[in-house]
Short mmCIF file of C-alpha atoms in Angstrom, two decimals:
data_model
loop_
_atom_site.label_atom_id
_atom_site.label_comp_id
_atom_site.label_asym_id
_atom_site.label_seq_id
_atom_site.Cartn_x
_atom_site.Cartn_y
_atom_site.Cartn_z
CA MET A 264 87.75 145.82 87.96
CA GLN A 265 85.83 149.07 87.85
CA ASN A 266 87.25 152.28 86.42
CA ARG A 267 88.89 154.73 88.80
CA ARG A 268 86.23 157.45 88.71
CA HIS A 269 83.39 155.01 89.33
CA LEU A 270 85.19 153.40 92.28
CA LEU A 271 85.89 156.80 93.79
CA GLN A 272 82.19 157.64 93.55
CA LEU A 273 81.23 154.37 95.21
CA LEU A 274 83.74 154.87 98.03
CA CYS A 275 82.42 158.38 98.58
CA ALA A 276 78.83 157.19 98.70
CA GLY A 277 79.67 154.28 100.99
CA ALA A 278 81.36 156.66 103.41
CA GLY A 279 78.04 158.31 104.02
CA THR A 280 78.35 161.45 101.92
CA LEU A 281 75.70 162.20 99.32
CA CYS A 282 78.14 162.69 96.44
CA LEU A 283 76.29 160.55 93.91
CA PRO A 284 73.36 161.86 91.92
CA ARG A 285 69.97 161.05 93.40
CA SER A 286 69.32 158.67 90.51
CA ALA A 287 72.00 156.35 91.91
CA TRP A 288 70.11 155.80 95.18
CA SER A 289 67.63 152.96 95.50
CA GLN A 290 65.83 150.89 98.08
CA THR A 291 65.71 147.13 97.63
CA ARG A 292 62.85 145.33 99.34
CA PHE A 293 64.04 142.68 101.80
CA THR A 294 61.90 139.86 103.09
CA SER A 295 64.36 138.88 105.86
CA ASN A 296 67.28 140.32 107.81
CA PRO A 297 70.25 141.37 105.60
CA PHE A 298 72.51 142.21 108.61
CA THR A 299 73.57 138.65 109.45
CA LEU A 300 77.29 139.56 109.29
CA GLY A 301 76.89 142.04 112.12
CA VAL A 302 78.44 145.48 112.53
CA ALA A 303 81.87 146.84 113.39
CA SER A 304 83.69 150.10 113.99
CA GLY A 305 87.32 151.13 113.64
CA SER A 306 89.97 153.68 112.68
CA PRO A 307 88.99 155.97 115.60
CA LEU A 308 90.30 159.52 115.81
CA HIS A 309 89.49 162.15 118.43
CA ASP A 310 86.55 163.41 116.34
CA SER A 311 85.54 160.59 114.02
CA VAL A 312 85.18 156.84 113.59
CA VAL A 313 84.36 154.37 110.80
CA LEU A 314 81.14 152.35 111.06
CA TRP A 315 80.90 149.16 109.01
CA THR A 316 78.35 146.61 107.89
CA ARG A 317 77.78 144.42 104.87
CA LEU A 318 74.39 143.44 103.50
CA ILE A 319 74.07 139.81 102.52
CA ALA A 320 71.31 137.60 101.24
CA PRO A 321 69.60 135.71 104.06
CA ASP A 322 70.63 132.15 104.96
CA SER A 323 73.47 131.95 102.44
CA LEU A 324 77.06 133.15 102.34
CA ASN A 325 77.21 132.54 98.60
CA LEU A 326 74.05 134.22 97.34
CA SER A 327 74.48 137.70 95.86
CA LEU A 328 72.01 140.52 96.46
CA GLY A 329 72.15 141.32 92.78
CA SER A 330 73.60 144.31 90.96
CA ASP A 331 71.38 147.06 92.35
CA PRO A 332 72.76 149.48 94.95
CA VAL A 333 70.99 149.65 98.30
CA THR A 334 70.45 152.75 100.40
CA VAL A 335 71.38 152.11 104.04
CA ARG A 336 70.43 154.46 106.85
CA TRP A 337 72.71 154.86 109.83
CA GLU A 338 72.30 156.41 113.28
CA VAL A 339 74.69 157.39 116.08
CA ALA A 340 73.38 158.11 119.58
CA HIS A 341 74.52 158.75 123.13
CA ASP A 342 72.31 155.98 124.50
CA GLU A 343 71.49 152.46 123.39
CA LYS A 344 67.78 153.25 123.05
CA PHE A 345 68.61 156.06 120.59
CA THR A 346 66.56 158.68 122.45
CA ARG A 347 69.56 161.08 122.32
CA LEU A 348 70.46 161.03 118.66
CA VAL A 349 73.83 162.54 117.68
CA GLN A 350 73.95 162.07 113.90
CA ASN A 351 72.22 160.12 111.17
CA GLY A 352 72.48 159.79 107.43
CA GLN A 353 72.43 157.54 104.40
CA ALA A 354 75.12 155.52 102.65
CA LEU A 355 75.18 153.48 99.48
CA ALA A 356 75.87 149.72 99.60
CA SER A 357 77.03 148.93 96.07
CA HIS A 358 77.30 145.63 94.25
CA GLU A 359 80.85 146.55 93.17
CA LEU A 360 81.99 146.59 96.83
CA ALA A 361 79.97 143.54 97.92
CA HIS A 362 77.19 145.72 99.37
CA SER A 363 79.51 146.80 102.17
CA VAL A 364 79.17 150.15 103.93
CA HIS A 365 81.95 152.24 105.50
CA VAL A 366 80.46 155.34 107.12
CA GLU A 367 83.10 157.84 108.22
CA VAL A 368 81.26 159.77 110.91
CA ALA A 369 82.93 163.13 111.62
CA GLY A 370 82.27 165.95 114.09
CA LEU A 371 82.03 163.73 117.17
CA ASP A 372 83.11 164.72 120.67
CA ALA A 373 86.53 163.52 121.79
CA ASP A 374 87.01 160.71 124.31
CA ARG A 375 83.37 159.67 124.15
CA TRP A 376 81.46 156.39 123.86
CA TYR A 377 78.62 156.16 121.32
CA PHE A 378 76.05 153.63 120.12
CA TYR A 379 75.30 153.04 116.43
CA ARG A 380 73.09 150.96 114.14
CA PHE A 381 72.01 150.60 110.52
CA ARG A 382 68.56 150.29 108.91
CA VAL A 383 67.26 148.90 105.63
CA GLY A 384 63.50 148.93 105.22
CA GLU A 385 61.96 147.41 108.33
CA PHE A 386 65.19 145.64 109.36
CA VAL A 387 67.59 147.01 111.98
CA SER A 388 71.15 145.85 112.44
CA PRO A 389 72.61 144.61 115.72
CA LEU A 390 73.57 147.40 118.10
CA GLY A 391 77.18 148.54 118.03
CA ARG A 392 79.20 150.44 120.63
CA THR A 393 82.19 152.55 119.70
CA ARG A 394 84.28 155.43 120.94
CA THR A 395 86.44 158.34 119.86
CA PHE A 396 90.00 158.79 121.11
CA PRO A 397 91.02 161.69 123.38
CA LYS A 398 92.43 164.80 121.73
CA PRO A 399 96.18 164.54 121.10
CA GLU A 400 96.96 167.16 123.73
CA ALA A 401 94.67 165.66 126.40
CA ARG A 402 96.03 164.18 129.60
CA VAL A 403 94.67 160.65 129.88
CA GLY A 404 94.75 158.33 132.86
CA ARG A 405 94.31 154.92 131.24
CA LEU A 406 94.03 152.92 128.01
CA ARG A 407 92.97 149.27 127.86
CA LEU A 408 93.97 147.66 124.57
CA GLY A 409 93.41 144.06 123.48
CA TYR A 410 95.66 142.44 120.88
CA ALA A 411 95.05 139.24 118.94
CA SER A 412 95.80 137.43 115.68
CA CYS A 413 95.49 134.20 113.70
CA GLN A 414 91.93 132.87 113.84
CA LYS A 415 91.78 129.69 111.79
CA TRP A 416 88.21 128.48 111.34
CA GLU A 417 88.93 124.77 111.25
CA ASP A 418 91.31 124.74 114.24
CA GLY A 419 88.70 125.70 116.83
CA TYR A 420 85.87 127.91 117.98
CA PHE A 421 86.32 131.65 118.38
CA THR A 422 85.28 131.53 122.03
CA ALA A 423 88.22 133.73 123.04
CA TRP A 424 86.36 136.70 121.54
CA ARG A 425 83.42 136.01 123.86
CA HIS A 426 85.71 136.30 126.86
CA MET A 427 87.41 139.39 125.48
CA ARG A 428 84.04 141.18 125.57
CA ASP A 429 84.24 141.06 129.38
CA GLU A 430 87.63 142.82 129.48
CA ASN A 431 86.17 146.36 129.24
CA LEU A 432 88.53 147.36 126.44
CA ASP A 433 88.86 150.74 124.78
CA VAL A 434 90.15 149.29 121.51
CA VAL A 435 91.26 146.03 119.87
CA MET A 436 94.43 145.80 117.77
CA PHE A 437 94.19 142.90 115.31
CA LEU A 438 97.61 141.87 114.00
CA GLY A 439 96.92 139.66 111.01
CA ASP A 440 95.55 136.38 109.62
CA TYR A 441 91.89 137.28 109.97
CA ILE A 442 91.06 134.52 107.49
CA TYR A 443 92.95 131.55 106.06
CA GLU A 444 92.94 131.02 102.32
CA TYR A 445 93.17 127.25 102.12
CA PRO A 446 90.72 124.43 102.84
CA ALA A 447 90.66 122.43 106.05
CA LYS A 448 92.99 119.48 106.46
CA ASN A 449 91.34 116.65 108.39
CA SER A 450 89.45 119.02 110.70
CA LYS A 451 87.08 117.31 113.10
CA ILE A 452 85.73 120.59 114.49
CA ARG A 453 84.34 122.66 111.61
CA THR A 454 85.26 122.87 107.95
CA PRO A 455 85.31 126.08 105.89
CA SER A 456 83.22 126.01 102.76
CA GLY A 457 84.59 126.85 99.35
CA GLY A 458 87.94 125.06 99.18
CA TRP A 459 90.91 127.17 98.05
CA VAL A 460 90.40 130.95 98.01
CA LEU A 461 91.59 132.37 94.69
CA SER A 462 89.10 134.88 93.25
CA LEU A 463 87.37 138.00 94.56
CA ASP A 464 84.17 136.02 95.11
CA ASP A 465 86.16 133.33 96.95
CA TYR A 466 87.63 135.91 99.34
CA ARG A 467 84.23 137.49 99.90
CA GLN A 468 82.72 134.13 100.78
CA ARG A 469 85.54 133.25 103.17
CA TYR A 470 85.21 136.58 105.00
CA ALA A 471 81.45 136.10 105.18
CA LEU A 472 81.97 132.67 106.71
CA TYR A 473 84.33 133.98 109.39
CA LYS A 474 82.10 136.95 110.12
CA SER A 475 79.13 134.64 110.62
CA ASP A 476 80.71 133.58 113.92
CA ALA A 477 78.60 135.02 116.75
CA ASP A 478 81.48 135.54 119.19
CA LEU A 479 83.57 137.41 116.62
CA GLN A 480 80.56 139.56 115.70
CA ALA A 481 79.90 140.42 119.33
CA MET A 482 83.47 141.56 119.94
CA HIS A 483 83.42 143.70 116.81
CA ALA A 484 80.26 145.37 118.15
CA ALA A 485 81.79 146.03 121.58
CA CYS A 486 84.47 148.62 120.73
CA PRO A 487 86.50 149.99 117.80
CA TRP A 488 89.21 147.89 116.15
CA LEU A 489 92.56 148.82 114.62
CA MET A 490 93.37 146.54 111.69
CA THR A 491 96.47 145.26 109.98
CA TRP A 492 97.09 142.07 108.01
CA ASP A 493 99.63 139.30 107.51
CA ASP A 494 99.95 136.70 104.75
CA HIS A 495 96.82 134.53 104.92
CA GLU A 496 94.55 137.40 103.97
CA VAL A 497 96.15 136.82 100.54
CA GLN A 498 98.35 133.70 100.38
CA ASN A 499 100.61 131.86 102.79
CA ASP A 500 104.15 133.30 102.92
CA TYR A 501 103.73 135.79 100.09
CA ALA A 502 106.25 138.63 100.12
CA GLY A 503 105.46 141.92 98.40
CA LEU A 504 104.87 141.19 94.74
CA GLN A 505 106.13 137.60 94.97
CA THR A 506 103.85 134.66 95.41
CA GLY A 507 104.18 132.21 98.27
CA TYR A 508 103.19 129.57 95.74
CA SER A 509 103.99 125.93 96.44
CA SER A 510 103.29 123.44 93.66
CA ASP A 511 102.17 120.69 96.04
CA SER A 512 99.57 122.81 97.83
CA ASP A 513 98.15 126.10 96.57
CA PRO A 514 96.60 125.44 93.13
CA ALA A 515 96.94 129.06 91.95
CA GLU A 516 99.27 129.87 89.08
CA PRO A 517 102.18 132.17 90.05
CA ALA A 518 101.57 134.23 86.91
CA ASN A 519 98.16 135.21 88.29
CA PHE A 520 99.41 136.27 91.72
CA LEU A 521 99.18 140.05 91.29
CA ALA A 522 95.55 139.85 90.19
CA ARG A 523 94.84 137.53 93.10
CA ARG A 524 96.51 139.94 95.51
CA ALA A 525 94.42 142.81 94.15
CA ALA A 526 91.24 140.80 94.68
CA ALA A 527 92.31 139.91 98.22
CA TYR A 528 93.04 143.54 99.04
CA GLN A 529 89.66 144.68 97.77
CA ALA A 530 87.89 141.97 99.79
CA TYR A 531 89.86 143.01 102.87
CA TYR A 532 88.64 146.58 102.50
CA GLU A 533 85.08 145.42 101.93
CA HIS A 534 85.02 143.53 105.24
CA MET A 535 87.00 145.75 107.61
CA PRO A 536 86.10 148.99 109.44
CA ILE A 537 88.83 151.00 107.73
CA ARG A 538 88.79 154.32 105.91
CA ALA A 539 88.23 154.64 102.18
CA SER A 540 91.61 156.39 101.85
CA VAL A 541 93.45 153.08 102.27
CA LEU A 542 91.83 151.85 99.06
CA THR A 543 91.77 155.01 96.98
CA GLN A 544 95.56 155.19 97.11
CA GLY A 545 95.65 151.82 95.39
CA LEU A 546 92.94 152.31 92.77
CA ALA A 547 95.41 152.57 89.91
CA GLY A 548 96.78 149.22 90.97
CA LEU A 549 93.32 147.70 91.11
CA VAL A 550 92.66 148.78 87.54
CA ASN A 551 96.01 147.43 86.30
CA ALA A 552 96.56 144.69 88.85
CA SER A 553 97.97 142.17 86.40
CA GLN A 554 100.79 144.57 85.49
CA LYS A 555 102.01 146.08 88.76
CA GLY A 556 99.78 144.93 91.59
CA ALA A 557 97.29 146.80 93.73
CA GLU A 558 98.32 148.85 96.76
CA MET A 559 96.51 149.56 100.01
CA ARG A 560 98.22 151.82 102.49
CA ILE A 561 97.21 150.39 105.85
CA PHE A 562 100.19 151.54 107.92
CA THR A 563 99.22 154.47 110.09
CA HIS A 564 99.76 156.37 113.34
CA LEU A 565 96.97 157.19 115.80
CA GLN A 566 97.23 159.31 118.92
CA TYR A 567 95.55 158.50 122.23
CA GLY A 568 95.97 161.79 124.06
CA GLN A 569 99.39 162.29 125.61
CA LEU A 570 99.28 158.75 126.96
CA ALA A 571 100.07 156.71 123.85
CA SER A 572 101.05 156.80 120.20
CA LEU A 573 99.70 153.75 118.36
CA TYR A 574 101.41 152.63 115.16
CA LEU A 575 100.08 149.97 112.79
CA LEU A 576 102.71 148.53 110.45
CA ASP A 577 102.47 146.47 107.26
CA ALA A 578 105.13 143.74 107.08
CA ARG A 579 103.73 141.96 104.00
CA GLN A 580 102.86 144.30 101.18
CA TYR A 581 106.30 145.87 100.67
CA LYS A 582 108.71 143.20 101.94
CA ASP A 583 111.55 141.82 99.87
CA PRO A 584 111.26 138.10 99.11
CA GLN A 585 112.65 135.58 101.57
CA VAL A 586 116.17 134.36 100.73
CA CYS A 587 118.11 131.08 100.63
CA ASN A 588 115.21 128.65 100.42
CA THR A 589 116.20 125.31 98.90
CA GLY A 590 116.19 125.60 95.13
CA ASP A 591 115.30 129.31 95.44
CA ALA A 592 111.69 128.31 96.04
CA PRO A 593 109.31 131.04 97.23
CA GLY A 594 107.95 130.94 100.76
CA SER A 595 109.59 130.45 104.14
CA SER A 596 112.01 128.05 105.80
CA ARG A 597 114.44 127.70 108.69
CA LEU A 598 118.13 127.82 107.84
CA ASN A 599 121.63 128.61 109.04
CA PRO A 600 122.23 132.28 108.17
CA ALA A 601 125.99 131.63 107.94
CA THR A 602 125.29 129.74 104.72
CA CYS A 603 123.29 132.63 103.22
CA PRO A 604 125.29 135.67 102.00
CA GLN A 605 122.10 137.63 101.24
CA TRP A 606 121.02 137.41 104.88
CA ILE A 607 122.85 140.57 105.92
CA ASP A 608 122.26 142.54 102.72
CA PRO A 609 121.48 146.07 104.03
CA LYS A 610 119.24 146.80 101.06
CA ARG A 611 116.69 144.16 102.03
CA SER A 612 113.61 145.40 103.87
CA LEU A 613 110.62 143.92 105.65
CA LEU A 614 108.61 147.15 105.66
CA GLY A 615 109.82 148.68 102.39
CA ALA A 616 111.83 151.88 102.03
CA GLN A 617 108.81 154.21 102.00
CA GLN A 618 107.29 152.77 105.16
CA GLU A 619 110.67 152.72 106.92
CA GLN A 620 111.15 156.41 106.10
CA TRP A 621 107.60 157.24 107.21
CA LEU A 622 108.15 155.47 110.53
CA ASN A 623 111.46 157.22 111.13
CA ASP A 624 109.80 160.57 110.38
CA GLU A 625 107.04 159.77 112.88
CA PHE A 626 109.64 158.83 115.48
CA SER A 627 111.55 162.05 114.87
CA SER A 628 108.58 164.20 115.85
CA THR A 629 108.67 165.74 119.29
CA ARG A 630 105.49 163.87 120.18
CA SER A 631 107.22 160.46 120.00
CA ARG A 632 109.67 161.68 122.65
CA ASN A 633 107.02 163.27 124.83
CA THR A 634 104.26 160.64 124.56
CA GLY A 635 104.05 158.28 127.51
CA TRP A 636 104.09 155.08 125.42
CA ASN A 637 104.83 154.30 121.78
CA VAL A 638 103.04 151.06 120.84
CA LEU A 639 103.91 149.38 117.52
CA GLY A 640 101.40 146.83 116.26
CA GLN A 641 103.09 144.62 113.68
CA GLN A 642 102.73 141.10 112.41
CA SER A 643 105.39 138.86 113.89
CA LEU A 644 107.98 138.09 116.54
CA PHE A 645 110.53 140.92 116.58
CA GLY A 646 113.39 139.54 118.68
CA GLN A 647 115.87 136.99 117.41
CA ARG A 648 114.75 133.40 118.00
CA ASP A 649 117.44 130.77 117.47
CA PHE A 650 115.93 127.30 117.09
CA LYS A 651 119.30 125.52 117.36
CA VAL A 652 120.58 124.68 120.83
CA GLY A 653 124.32 125.19 121.23
CA PRO A 654 126.84 126.53 118.69
CA GLY A 655 125.58 127.83 115.39
CA GLN A 656 122.15 129.18 114.54
CA THR A 657 118.93 128.15 112.85
CA LEU A 658 116.65 131.11 112.11
CA TRP A 659 113.36 131.60 110.28
CA ASN A 660 113.65 133.65 107.10
CA ASP A 661 110.06 134.97 106.91
CA GLY A 662 110.02 137.15 110.04
CA TRP A 663 112.33 139.84 111.38
CA ASP A 664 115.19 137.34 111.76
CA GLY A 665 115.29 137.07 107.98
CA TYR A 666 115.64 140.86 107.68
CA SER A 667 118.18 141.60 110.40
CA ALA A 668 119.54 144.77 108.78
CA ALA A 669 116.00 146.19 108.59
CA ARG A 670 115.42 145.26 112.24
CA THR A 671 118.61 147.08 113.21
CA ARG A 672 117.49 150.15 111.28
CA LEU A 673 114.26 150.17 113.29
CA THR A 674 115.97 149.83 116.67
CA ASP A 675 118.55 152.43 115.62
CA SER A 676 115.70 154.79 114.74
CA LEU A 677 114.11 154.25 118.16
CA ARG A 678 117.41 155.07 119.87
CA LYS A 679 118.43 157.98 117.65
CA ASN A 680 115.06 159.66 118.01
CA GLN A 681 114.88 158.95 121.76
CA VAL A 682 111.42 157.43 121.36
CA ALA A 683 109.71 157.15 124.74
CA ASN A 684 108.79 153.70 126.06
CA PRO A 685 108.68 151.58 122.88
CA VAL A 686 106.35 148.57 123.07
CA LEU A 687 106.15 146.07 120.20
CA LEU A 688 103.08 143.86 119.85
CA GLY A 689 103.11 140.95 117.41
CA GLY A 690 101.38 137.77 116.26
CA ASP A 691 101.86 135.21 113.46
CA VAL A 692 103.80 132.53 115.39
CA HIS A 693 100.77 131.17 117.34
CA GLU A 694 102.77 131.33 120.57
CA ASN A 695 103.24 133.81 123.42
CA TRP A 696 106.75 135.31 123.61
CA VAL A 697 107.67 138.07 126.06
CA GLY A 698 111.03 139.78 125.98
CA HIS A 699 113.29 142.79 125.68
CA VAL A 700 113.99 144.55 122.39
CA LYS A 701 117.77 144.65 121.99
CA ALA A 702 119.99 147.06 120.10
CA ASP A 703 122.17 144.10 119.05
CA TYR A 704 120.84 140.56 119.41
CA SER A 705 124.31 139.07 118.83
CA ASP A 706 125.51 140.68 122.09
CA PRO A 707 123.78 139.33 125.25
CA GLY A 708 124.86 142.48 127.10
CA SER A 709 123.37 144.82 124.50
CA ALA A 710 121.18 147.65 125.73
CA SER A 711 117.42 147.12 125.93
CA VAL A 712 115.66 149.52 123.59
CA GLY A 713 112.09 148.54 124.45
CA VAL A 714 109.84 145.60 125.29
CA GLU A 715 108.01 143.02 123.21
CA PHE A 716 104.81 141.01 123.65
CA CYS A 717 104.21 138.63 120.76
CA GLY A 718 100.80 137.04 121.18
CA THR A 719 99.42 133.58 120.65
CA SER A 720 96.60 132.80 118.22
CA ILE A 721 92.85 132.88 118.68
CA THR A 722 92.71 129.28 117.41
CA SER A 723 95.56 128.49 114.98
CA ARG A 724 97.67 125.51 115.99
CA SER A 725 101.23 125.46 117.30
CA GLY A 726 103.78 122.80 118.15
CA GLY A 727 103.46 122.65 121.93
CA ASN A 728 105.92 123.21 124.76
CA ALA A 729 108.29 120.24 124.39
CA LYS A 730 111.17 122.50 123.32
CA THR A 731 110.08 125.82 124.82
CA ALA A 732 112.40 125.72 127.85
CA GLU A 733 115.54 125.02 125.80
CA ARG A 734 114.61 127.74 123.29
CA LEU A 735 114.18 130.25 126.10
CA ALA A 736 117.63 129.30 127.40
CA GLU A 737 119.09 129.75 123.92
CA ASN A 738 117.48 133.22 123.55
CA PRO A 739 117.96 134.95 126.92
CA HIS A 740 116.46 138.28 125.79
CA PHE A 741 113.10 136.48 126.15
CA LEU A 742 111.95 135.83 129.70
CA PHE A 743 108.70 133.97 129.01
CA ALA A 744 107.23 131.78 126.28
CA ASP A 745 104.33 129.39 125.86
CA ALA A 746 103.71 127.42 122.68
CA GLN A 747 100.53 125.64 123.72
CA ARG A 748 97.66 127.85 124.92
CA LYS A 749 95.41 130.01 122.73
CA GLY A 750 93.78 133.36 123.45
CA TYR A 751 94.75 137.03 123.44
CA GLY A 752 96.59 139.74 125.36
CA VAL A 753 95.39 142.80 127.26
CA VAL A 754 97.66 145.83 127.66
CA GLU A 755 96.72 148.43 130.23
CA LEU A 756 98.62 151.72 129.97
CA THR A 757 98.80 154.46 132.58
CA PRO A 758 101.25 157.36 132.77
CA ARG A 759 103.34 155.40 135.31
CA GLN A 760 103.30 151.82 134.02
CA LEU A 761 102.25 149.21 131.51
CA THR A 762 100.62 145.95 132.55
CA THR A 763 100.25 143.12 130.03
CA THR A 764 98.07 140.12 130.84
CA LEU A 765 98.14 136.97 128.74
CA ARG A 766 94.63 135.47 128.70
CA VAL A 767 94.18 131.90 127.46
CA VAL A 768 91.30 129.46 127.01
CA ASP A 769 91.26 125.86 128.19
CA ASN A 770 90.40 124.22 124.90
CA VAL A 771 89.61 125.82 121.52
CA THR A 772 87.73 122.70 120.44
CA SER A 773 85.01 123.40 123.02
CA ARG A 774 82.44 126.14 122.61
CA ASP A 775 82.16 126.49 126.40
CA THR A 776 85.86 126.75 127.17
CA ARG A 777 86.89 128.81 130.17
CA ILE A 778 89.36 131.71 130.27
CA GLU A 779 92.27 132.20 132.69
CA THR A 780 95.39 134.28 133.11
CA LEU A 781 98.55 132.55 131.91
CA ALA A 782 100.93 135.28 133.10
CA SER A 783 101.09 139.02 133.78
CA PHE A 784 103.94 141.49 133.36
CA VAL A 785 104.69 145.07 134.40
CA VAL A 786 106.92 147.70 132.79
CA GLN A 787 107.57 150.99 134.57
CA SER A 788 107.60 154.14 132.45
CA GLY A 789 111.15 155.16 131.58
CA ARG A 790 112.61 151.67 132.23
CA PRO A 791 112.60 149.09 129.37
CA LEU A 792 112.58 146.24 131.87
CA ILE A 793 109.86 143.59 132.11
CA GLU A 794 108.93 142.23 135.53
CA ARG A 795 106.49 139.48 136.44
CA ALA A 796 103.37 140.90 138.04
#
């Protein structure tokens, strides 16, 4: 890993500010297009946005550009022909950060769409379209937000992203599992190259593979994205500083997990349209990753006028390890919580104490009470899901069910702070679940605190609907579930109501699959009650 000062300089230069000496700038000669991974934007505020690209050697996801830095020019305009230029500048694509660029463009007008592109030599990147958010005090009539998660390369084509482009969205909220770290198992569709992902170069190659998908690239170029992660960006079922290691699958050594996590975090930054600040807070960890692990603060709060507060949470980096697995093995399992004394330990946390306190402080602000909608983007299913029909329970220890005291603290915070119209969006389970957020899931008559829409996957497999009806009956706080179809959700917010539409494709194994609406739901402002549209 690089030293702290050098990494800070590189992050500064990559953000588009000329803070390196002129001797550090250079111009590599390219003989073919280096922009084959496309462009993206994200982290929008009312006056700024992050623009992203990564230069890569032509016709190969494995071939490095070498150790020299590359000067990349960028342009932002009002029109797609760039006749009305708004800003332009230069940024440094460094070898140390995989020749990625994160330009943090400031001084933009609020609530405005823009076009952007990058240039190296004679080559021009694909055109990107992005937008700023309205000012926090602005009255806003509508927000259209897409949410999605879990795109496994070998399980199908990313055609859902092609259909999402037609939804006319303001922003996409991605809720984790952007890549998968293991090789394909008997895939007949497409097989990821590289086998197991263990090193920084491995992670870079896997991201490059995923980002080579044309439909994913096109959706990234259509509007800004808000990013959070789950486990597969590092390792299946990892929890905080503990590996999800399984001796019969992942070949990594548990003793090397913290260094692996640091590499995964750096690769995540290199490939996502997120601000340099998320990485600079973890630089000490990157330098000493084998001792205490790297940190990247990706949880955040963004304001969309007076219409919506958008929260992105991190339910992986700070979570306490799962409990009561057989033989105290790491990872996840289903179990009867009555046989697990640690299950109700109030000290255990999914978000970590610091993030819990931060979220409570955000909720306690007057804005959370006055904002029309408070939307929490987090990784998994929030409501209790009992897999056992009849007396007794079988719950999953990796999600919120395995951290019931932490879940109660969150719902208590929502109630205590009188947070307006809470909406929880989730992913991870590869199934659509729609339900009411309860103050106490053990009491069927408990008050509804908010609403929940946990989304299906883009491609990742699930078990099908054979048991869906009986599980819905066992968990009456949910009113809809589907464990078969793949796709995404669209949330449309207005001052008066929320409308969520579940959009699904026919068949992820076909590149030409069609899209349709599986179900739609409406929630009126001021009433945490979901109704079928």
